[in-house]
PDB file of C-alpha atoms in Angstrom:
ATOM      1  CA  MET A1419       0.000   0.000   0.000  1.00  0.00           C
ATOM      2  CA  ASN A1420       1.462   3.332  -1.082  1.00  0.00           C
ATOM      3  CA  LEU A1421       0.141   6.198   0.996  1.00  0.00           C
ATOM      4  CA  SER A1422       2.905   8.779   0.659  1.00  0.00           C
ATOM      5  CA  TYR A1423       4.586   8.687  -2.765  1.00  0.00           C
ATOM      6  CA  VAL A1424       3.003  10.771  -5.551  1.00  0.00           C
ATOM      7  CA  GLU A1425       4.511  11.399  -8.993  1.00  0.00           C
ATOM      8  CA  GLY A1426       4.010  14.749 -10.701  1.00  0.00           C
ATOM      9  CA  GLU A1427       5.430  18.253 -10.505  1.00  0.00           C
ATOM     10  CA  VAL A1428       5.087  19.948  -7.123  1.00  0.00           C
ATOM     11  CA  THR A1429       6.579  22.911  -5.272  1.00  0.00           C
ATOM     12  CA  LEU A1430       8.251  21.885  -2.014  1.00  0.00           C
ATOM     13  CA  THR A1431       8.379  23.793   1.280  1.00  0.00           C
ATOM     14  CA  SER A1432      11.889  24.901   0.295  1.00  0.00           C
ATOM     15  CA  GLY A1433      10.430  26.531  -2.833  1.00  0.00           C
ATOM     16  CA  ARG A1434      12.162  24.025  -5.093  1.00  0.00           C
ATOM     17  CA  LYS A1435      10.300  22.179  -7.844  1.00  0.00           C
ATOM     18  CA  SER A1436      10.247  18.385  -7.852  1.00  0.00           C
ATOM     19  CA  ASP A1437       8.925  15.627 -10.104  1.00  0.00           C
ATOM     20  CA  TYR A1438       7.588  13.708  -7.092  1.00  0.00           C
ATOM     21  CA  TYR A1439       6.124  14.389  -3.671  1.00  0.00           C
ATOM     22  CA  PHE A1440       6.531  12.328  -0.527  1.00  0.00           C
ATOM     23  CA  ASP A1441       3.695  13.130   1.879  1.00  0.00           C
ATOM     24  CA  CYS A1442       5.068  11.291   4.911  1.00  0.00           C
ATOM     25  CA  LYS A1443       2.170  12.342   7.142  1.00  0.00           C
ATOM     26  CA  GLN A1444      -0.137   9.974   5.244  1.00  0.00           C
ATOM     27  CA  THR A1445       2.005   7.028   6.334  1.00  0.00           C
ATOM     28  CA  ALA A1446       2.977   8.374   9.769  1.00  0.00           C
ATOM     29  CA  LEU A1447      -0.681   8.913  10.701  1.00  0.00           C
ATOM     30  CA  HIS A1448      -1.713   5.420   9.597  1.00  0.00           C
ATOM     31  CA  PRO A1449      -1.707   2.933  12.530  1.00  0.00           C
ATOM     32  CA  GLU A1450       0.700   0.473  10.901  1.00  0.00           C
ATOM     33  CA  GLY A1451       2.804   3.159   9.222  1.00  0.00           C
ATOM     34  CA  GLY A1452       3.226   5.126  12.449  1.00  0.00           C
ATOM     35  CA  TYR A1453       4.168   1.965  14.305  1.00  0.00           C
ATOM     36  CA  LEU A1454       6.748   0.927  11.694  1.00  0.00           C
ATOM     37  CA  ILE A1455       8.338   4.385  11.450  1.00  0.00           C
ATOM     38  CA  GLY A1456       8.464   4.587  15.253  1.00  0.00           C
ATOM     39  CA  LYS A1457      10.123   1.147  15.482  1.00  0.00           C
ATOM     40  CA  LEU A1458      12.715   2.070  12.848  1.00  0.00           C
ATOM     41  CA  PHE A1459      13.547   5.387  14.520  1.00  0.00           C
ATOM     42  CA  LEU A1460      13.710   3.741  17.944  1.00  0.00           C
ATOM     43  CA  GLY A1461      16.146   1.166  16.571  1.00  0.00           C
ATOM     44  CA  MET A1462      18.269   3.950  15.073  1.00  0.00           C
ATOM     45  CA  LEU A1463      18.320   5.702  18.476  1.00  0.00           C
ATOM     46  CA  LYS A1464      19.557   2.674  20.487  1.00  0.00           C
ATOM     47  CA  GLY A1465      22.825   3.609  22.182  1.00  0.00           C
ATOM     48  CA  SER A1466      22.644   7.220  20.966  1.00  0.00           C
ATOM     49  CA  GLY A1467      22.466   8.908  24.372  1.00  0.00           C
ATOM     50  CA  ALA A1468      19.180  10.607  23.536  1.00  0.00           C
ATOM     51  CA  ARG A1469      17.004  11.444  26.542  1.00  0.00           C
ATOM     52  CA  ALA A1470      14.067  12.715  24.431  1.00  0.00           C
ATOM     53  CA  VAL A1471      12.921  13.194  20.841  1.00  0.00           C
ATOM     54  CA  ALA A1472      11.807  16.462  19.288  1.00  0.00           C
ATOM     55  CA  GLY A1473      10.637  17.789  15.976  1.00  0.00           C
ATOM     56  CA  MET A1474       9.111  20.808  14.302  1.00  0.00           C
ATOM     57  CA  THR A1475       5.331  20.874  14.240  1.00  0.00           C
ATOM     58  CA  LEU A1476       3.440  19.650  12.150  1.00  0.00           C
ATOM     59  CA  GLY A1477       5.500  17.205  10.114  1.00  0.00           C
ATOM     60  CA  ALA A1478       7.305  15.662  13.061  1.00  0.00           C
ATOM     61  CA  ASP A1479       4.355  15.523  15.472  1.00  0.00           C
ATOM     62  CA  PRO A1480       3.292  11.948  14.614  1.00  0.00           C
ATOM     63  CA  LEU A1481       6.934  10.858  14.487  1.00  0.00           C
ATOM     64  CA  VAL A1482       7.896  12.031  17.975  1.00  0.00           C
ATOM     65  CA  ALA A1483       4.606  10.751  19.415  1.00  0.00           C
ATOM     66  CA  SER A1484       5.127   7.298  17.882  1.00  0.00           C
ATOM     67  CA  VAL A1485       8.726   7.008  19.088  1.00  0.00           C
ATOM     68  CA  SER A1486       7.797   8.225  22.566  1.00  0.00           C
ATOM     69  CA  VAL A1487       4.932   5.741  23.011  1.00  0.00           C
ATOM     70  CA  LEU A1488       6.945   2.820  21.603  1.00  0.00           C
ATOM     71  CA  SER A1489       9.947   3.720  23.767  1.00  0.00           C
ATOM     72  CA  HIS A1490       7.737   3.416  26.843  1.00  0.00           C
ATOM     73  CA  LEU A1491       6.454   0.013  25.713  1.00  0.00           C
ATOM     74  CA  GLU A1492      10.035  -1.161  25.146  1.00  0.00           C
ATOM     75  CA  GLY A1493      11.252   0.036  28.553  1.00  0.00           C
ATOM     76  CA  CYS A1494      13.509   2.840  27.312  1.00  0.00           C
ATOM     77  CA  PRO A1495      11.272   5.905  27.704  1.00  0.00           C
ATOM     78  CA  LEU A1496      11.990   8.918  25.514  1.00  0.00           C
ATOM     79  CA  PRO A1497       9.659  11.860  26.133  1.00  0.00           C
ATOM     80  CA  ALA A1498       8.504  13.831  23.096  1.00  0.00           C
ATOM     81  CA  LEU A1499       8.986  17.557  22.583  1.00  0.00           C
ATOM     82  CA  ILE A1500       7.155  19.595  19.972  1.00  0.00           C
ATOM     83  CA  ILE A1501       9.015  22.558  18.470  1.00  0.00           C
ATOM     84  CA  ARG A1502       6.743  25.429  17.512  1.00  0.00           C
ATOM     85  CA  LYS A1503       7.199  27.376  14.280  1.00  0.00           C
ATOM     86  CA  GLN A1504       6.309  30.557  16.202  1.00  0.00           C
ATOM     87  CA  SER A1505       6.887  31.214  19.892  1.00  0.00           C
ATOM     88  CA  LYS A1506       3.844  30.732  22.050  1.00  0.00           C
ATOM     89  CA  GLY A1507       3.246  34.493  22.250  1.00  0.00           C
ATOM     90  CA  HIS A1508       1.850  34.320  25.785  1.00  0.00           C
ATOM     91  CA  GLY A1509       2.596  32.682  29.112  1.00  0.00           C
ATOM     92  CA  THR A1510       6.172  31.422  28.928  1.00  0.00           C
ATOM     93  CA  ASN A1511       6.535  32.513  25.273  1.00  0.00           C
ATOM     94  CA  GLN A1512       8.425  29.295  24.550  1.00  0.00           C
ATOM     95  CA  TYR A1513       9.207  27.448  21.329  1.00  0.00           C
ATOM     96  CA  LEU A1514       9.255  23.981  22.954  1.00  0.00           C
ATOM     97  CA  GLU A1515       6.338  22.037  24.388  1.00  0.00           C
ATOM     98  CA  GLY A1516       6.887  19.183  26.851  1.00  0.00           C
ATOM     99  CA  LEU A1517       9.764  20.756  28.794  1.00  0.00           C
ATOM    100  CA  LYS A1518       8.654  19.335  32.160  1.00  0.00           C
ATOM    101  CA  ASN A1519       9.542  15.863  30.851  1.00  0.00           C
ATOM    102  CA  VAL A1520      13.251  16.631  30.354  1.00  0.00           C
ATOM    103  CA  ALA A1521      16.123  17.973  32.445  1.00  0.00           C
ATOM    104  CA  PRO A1522      18.418  20.892  31.588  1.00  0.00           C
ATOM    105  CA  GLY A1523      21.336  19.744  29.461  1.00  0.00           C
ATOM    106  CA  ASP A1524      19.618  16.551  28.240  1.00  0.00           C
ATOM    107  CA  GLU A1525      20.576  15.280  24.800  1.00  0.00           C
ATOM    108  CA  ILE A1526      17.674  15.581  22.399  1.00  0.00           C
ATOM    109  CA  ALA A1527      17.309  13.630  19.141  1.00  0.00           C
ATOM    110  CA  LEU A1528      15.680  15.525  16.290  1.00  0.00           C
ATOM    111  CA  LEU A1529      13.173  13.805  14.009  1.00  0.00           C
ATOM    112  CA  GLU A1530      11.914  14.996  10.642  1.00  0.00           C
ATOM    113  CA  ASP A1531       9.754  13.477   7.949  1.00  0.00           C
ATOM    114  CA  VAL A1532      11.394  14.715   4.745  1.00  0.00           C
ATOM    115  CA  VAL A1533      14.687  16.604   4.371  1.00  0.00           C
ATOM    116  CA  THR A1534      15.373  18.678   1.275  1.00  0.00           C
ATOM    117  CA  THR A1535      17.553  21.665   2.236  1.00  0.00           C
ATOM    118  CA  GLY A1536      17.814  20.891   5.964  1.00  0.00           C
ATOM    119  CA  GLY A1537      16.530  24.322   6.967  1.00  0.00           C
ATOM    120  CA  THR A1538      13.823  23.060   9.309  1.00  0.00           C
ATOM    121  CA  LEU A1539      16.294  20.851  11.176  1.00  0.00           C
ATOM    122  CA  VAL A1540      18.841  23.668  11.495  1.00  0.00           C
ATOM    123  CA  THR A1541      16.109  25.869  13.012  1.00  0.00           C
ATOM    124  CA  SER A1542      15.003  22.995  15.264  1.00  0.00           C
ATOM    125  CA  ALA A1543      18.564  22.480  16.506  1.00  0.00           C
ATOM    126  CA  GLU A1544      18.942  26.192  17.242  1.00  0.00           C
ATOM    127  CA  ARG A1545      15.722  26.230  19.283  1.00  0.00           C
ATOM    128  CA  VAL A1546      16.647  23.092  21.222  1.00  0.00           C
ATOM    129  CA  ARG A1547      20.113  24.472  22.015  1.00  0.00           C
ATOM    130  CA  SER A1548      18.677  27.880  22.982  1.00  0.00           C
ATOM    131  CA  ALA A1549      16.471  26.091  25.517  1.00  0.00           C
ATOM    132  CA  GLY A1550      19.564  24.605  27.203  1.00  0.00           C
ATOM    133  CA  PHE A1551      19.751  21.148  25.638  1.00  0.00           C
ATOM    134  CA  SER A1552      22.252  19.440  23.374  1.00  0.00           C
ATOM    135  CA  VAL A1553      21.355  17.930  20.019  1.00  0.00           C
ATOM    136  CA  GLY A1554      22.374  14.343  19.398  1.00  0.00           C
ATOM    137  CA  ALA A1555      20.974  12.131  16.653  1.00  0.00           C
ATOM    138  CA  VAL A1556      19.259  13.794  13.703  1.00  0.00           C
ATOM    139  CA  LEU A1557      16.945  11.376  11.887  1.00  0.00           C
ATOM    140  CA  CYS A1558      14.523  11.593   8.994  1.00  0.00           C
ATOM    141  CA  VAL A1559      12.267   9.256   7.101  1.00  0.00           C
ATOM    142  CA  LEU A1560      13.387  10.477   3.639  1.00  0.00           C
ATOM    143  CA  ASP A1561      16.549  12.317   2.649  1.00  0.00           C
ATOM    144  CA  ARG A1562      15.753  13.806  -0.765  1.00  0.00           C
ATOM    145  CA  GLU A1563      19.528  14.118  -1.351  1.00  0.00           C
ATOM    146  CA  GLU A1564      19.220  17.766  -2.357  1.00  0.00           C
ATOM    147  CA  GLY A1565      21.821  19.317  -0.052  1.00  0.00           C
ATOM    148  CA  GLY A1566      20.146  18.878   3.328  1.00  0.00           C
ATOM    149  CA  ALA A1567      22.720  16.472   4.768  1.00  0.00           C
ATOM    150  CA  GLU A1568      25.531  18.788   3.682  1.00  0.00           C
ATOM    151  CA  ARG A1569      23.861  21.865   5.203  1.00  0.00           C
ATOM    152  CA  LEU A1570      23.332  19.976   8.449  1.00  0.00           C
ATOM    153  CA  ALA A1571      26.992  18.872   8.448  1.00  0.00           C
ATOM    154  CA  GLU A1572      27.988  22.544   8.159  1.00  0.00           C
ATOM    155  CA  ALA A1573      25.886  23.136  11.309  1.00  0.00           C
ATOM    156  CA  GLY A1574      27.691  20.278  13.101  1.00  0.00           C
ATOM    157  CA  LEU A1575      24.835  17.777  12.696  1.00  0.00           C
ATOM    158  CA  THR A1576      24.899  14.325  11.085  1.00  0.00           C
ATOM    159  CA  LEU A1577      21.753  13.243   9.264  1.00  0.00           C
ATOM    160  CA  LYS A1578      20.675   9.603   9.202  1.00  0.00           C
ATOM    161  CA  SER A1579      17.665   8.549   7.162  1.00  0.00           C
ATOM    162  CA  ILE A1580      15.404   5.524   6.956  1.00  0.00           C
ATOM    163  CA  PHE A1581      15.795   5.817   3.184  1.00  0.00           C
ATOM    164  CA  THR A1582      17.101   8.173   0.510  1.00  0.00           C
ATOM    165  CA  ARG A1583      15.668   9.622  -2.697  1.00  0.00           C
ATOM    166  CA  LYS A1584      17.592   7.078  -4.732  1.00  0.00           C
ATOM    167  CA  GLU A1585      16.158   4.192  -2.687  1.00  0.00           C
ATOM    168  CA  LEU A1586      12.626   5.646  -2.809  1.00  0.00           C
ATOM    169  CA  LEU A1587      12.625   6.092  -6.569  1.00  0.00           C
ATOM    170  CA  ALA A1588      14.064   2.614  -7.124  1.00  0.00           C
ATOM    171  CA  ALA A1589      11.310   1.107  -4.952  1.00  0.00           C
ATOM    172  CA  ALA A1590       8.613   3.196  -6.672  1.00  0.00           C
ATOM    173  CA  LYS A1591       9.704   1.964 -10.098  1.00  0.00           C
ATOM    174  CA  GLY A1592      10.226  -1.643  -8.965  1.00  0.00           C
TER     175      GLY A1592
END
């Protein structure tokens, strides 16, 4: 069952044009898809030192929730943090939700659905660091292989993906 891959010209969040679209939310919000993505990410996080997972709303919301719930079931709890696109604007005026579940200085793993330029993850890392945490693993479902991993490397971050553009297109054609 293909829920996320669509062929045809689209404009991406980065403003770039593409001949395909990968709508990860369709898979991540499906019961089996969310479970499988969560299991894969959790496996990638084993031994990483992460104390929590975080991601930019809205794309990463189902990802961090899935990993957090599965981590509890597997006895290695990782709380989830949601990173806002805009600060709250009232109360604590914060960018991060879920802060009472982590301790200052904790290592946070960043999750993302699709990486094109890496801009969202760079912003996420800045917000996590500004809140007093360190950034450890940086994981995505799909690396479109369009410069995102290189941009993240320039920011001192190493991207790991469940699969790459090359792998996705090979599977779609196979």
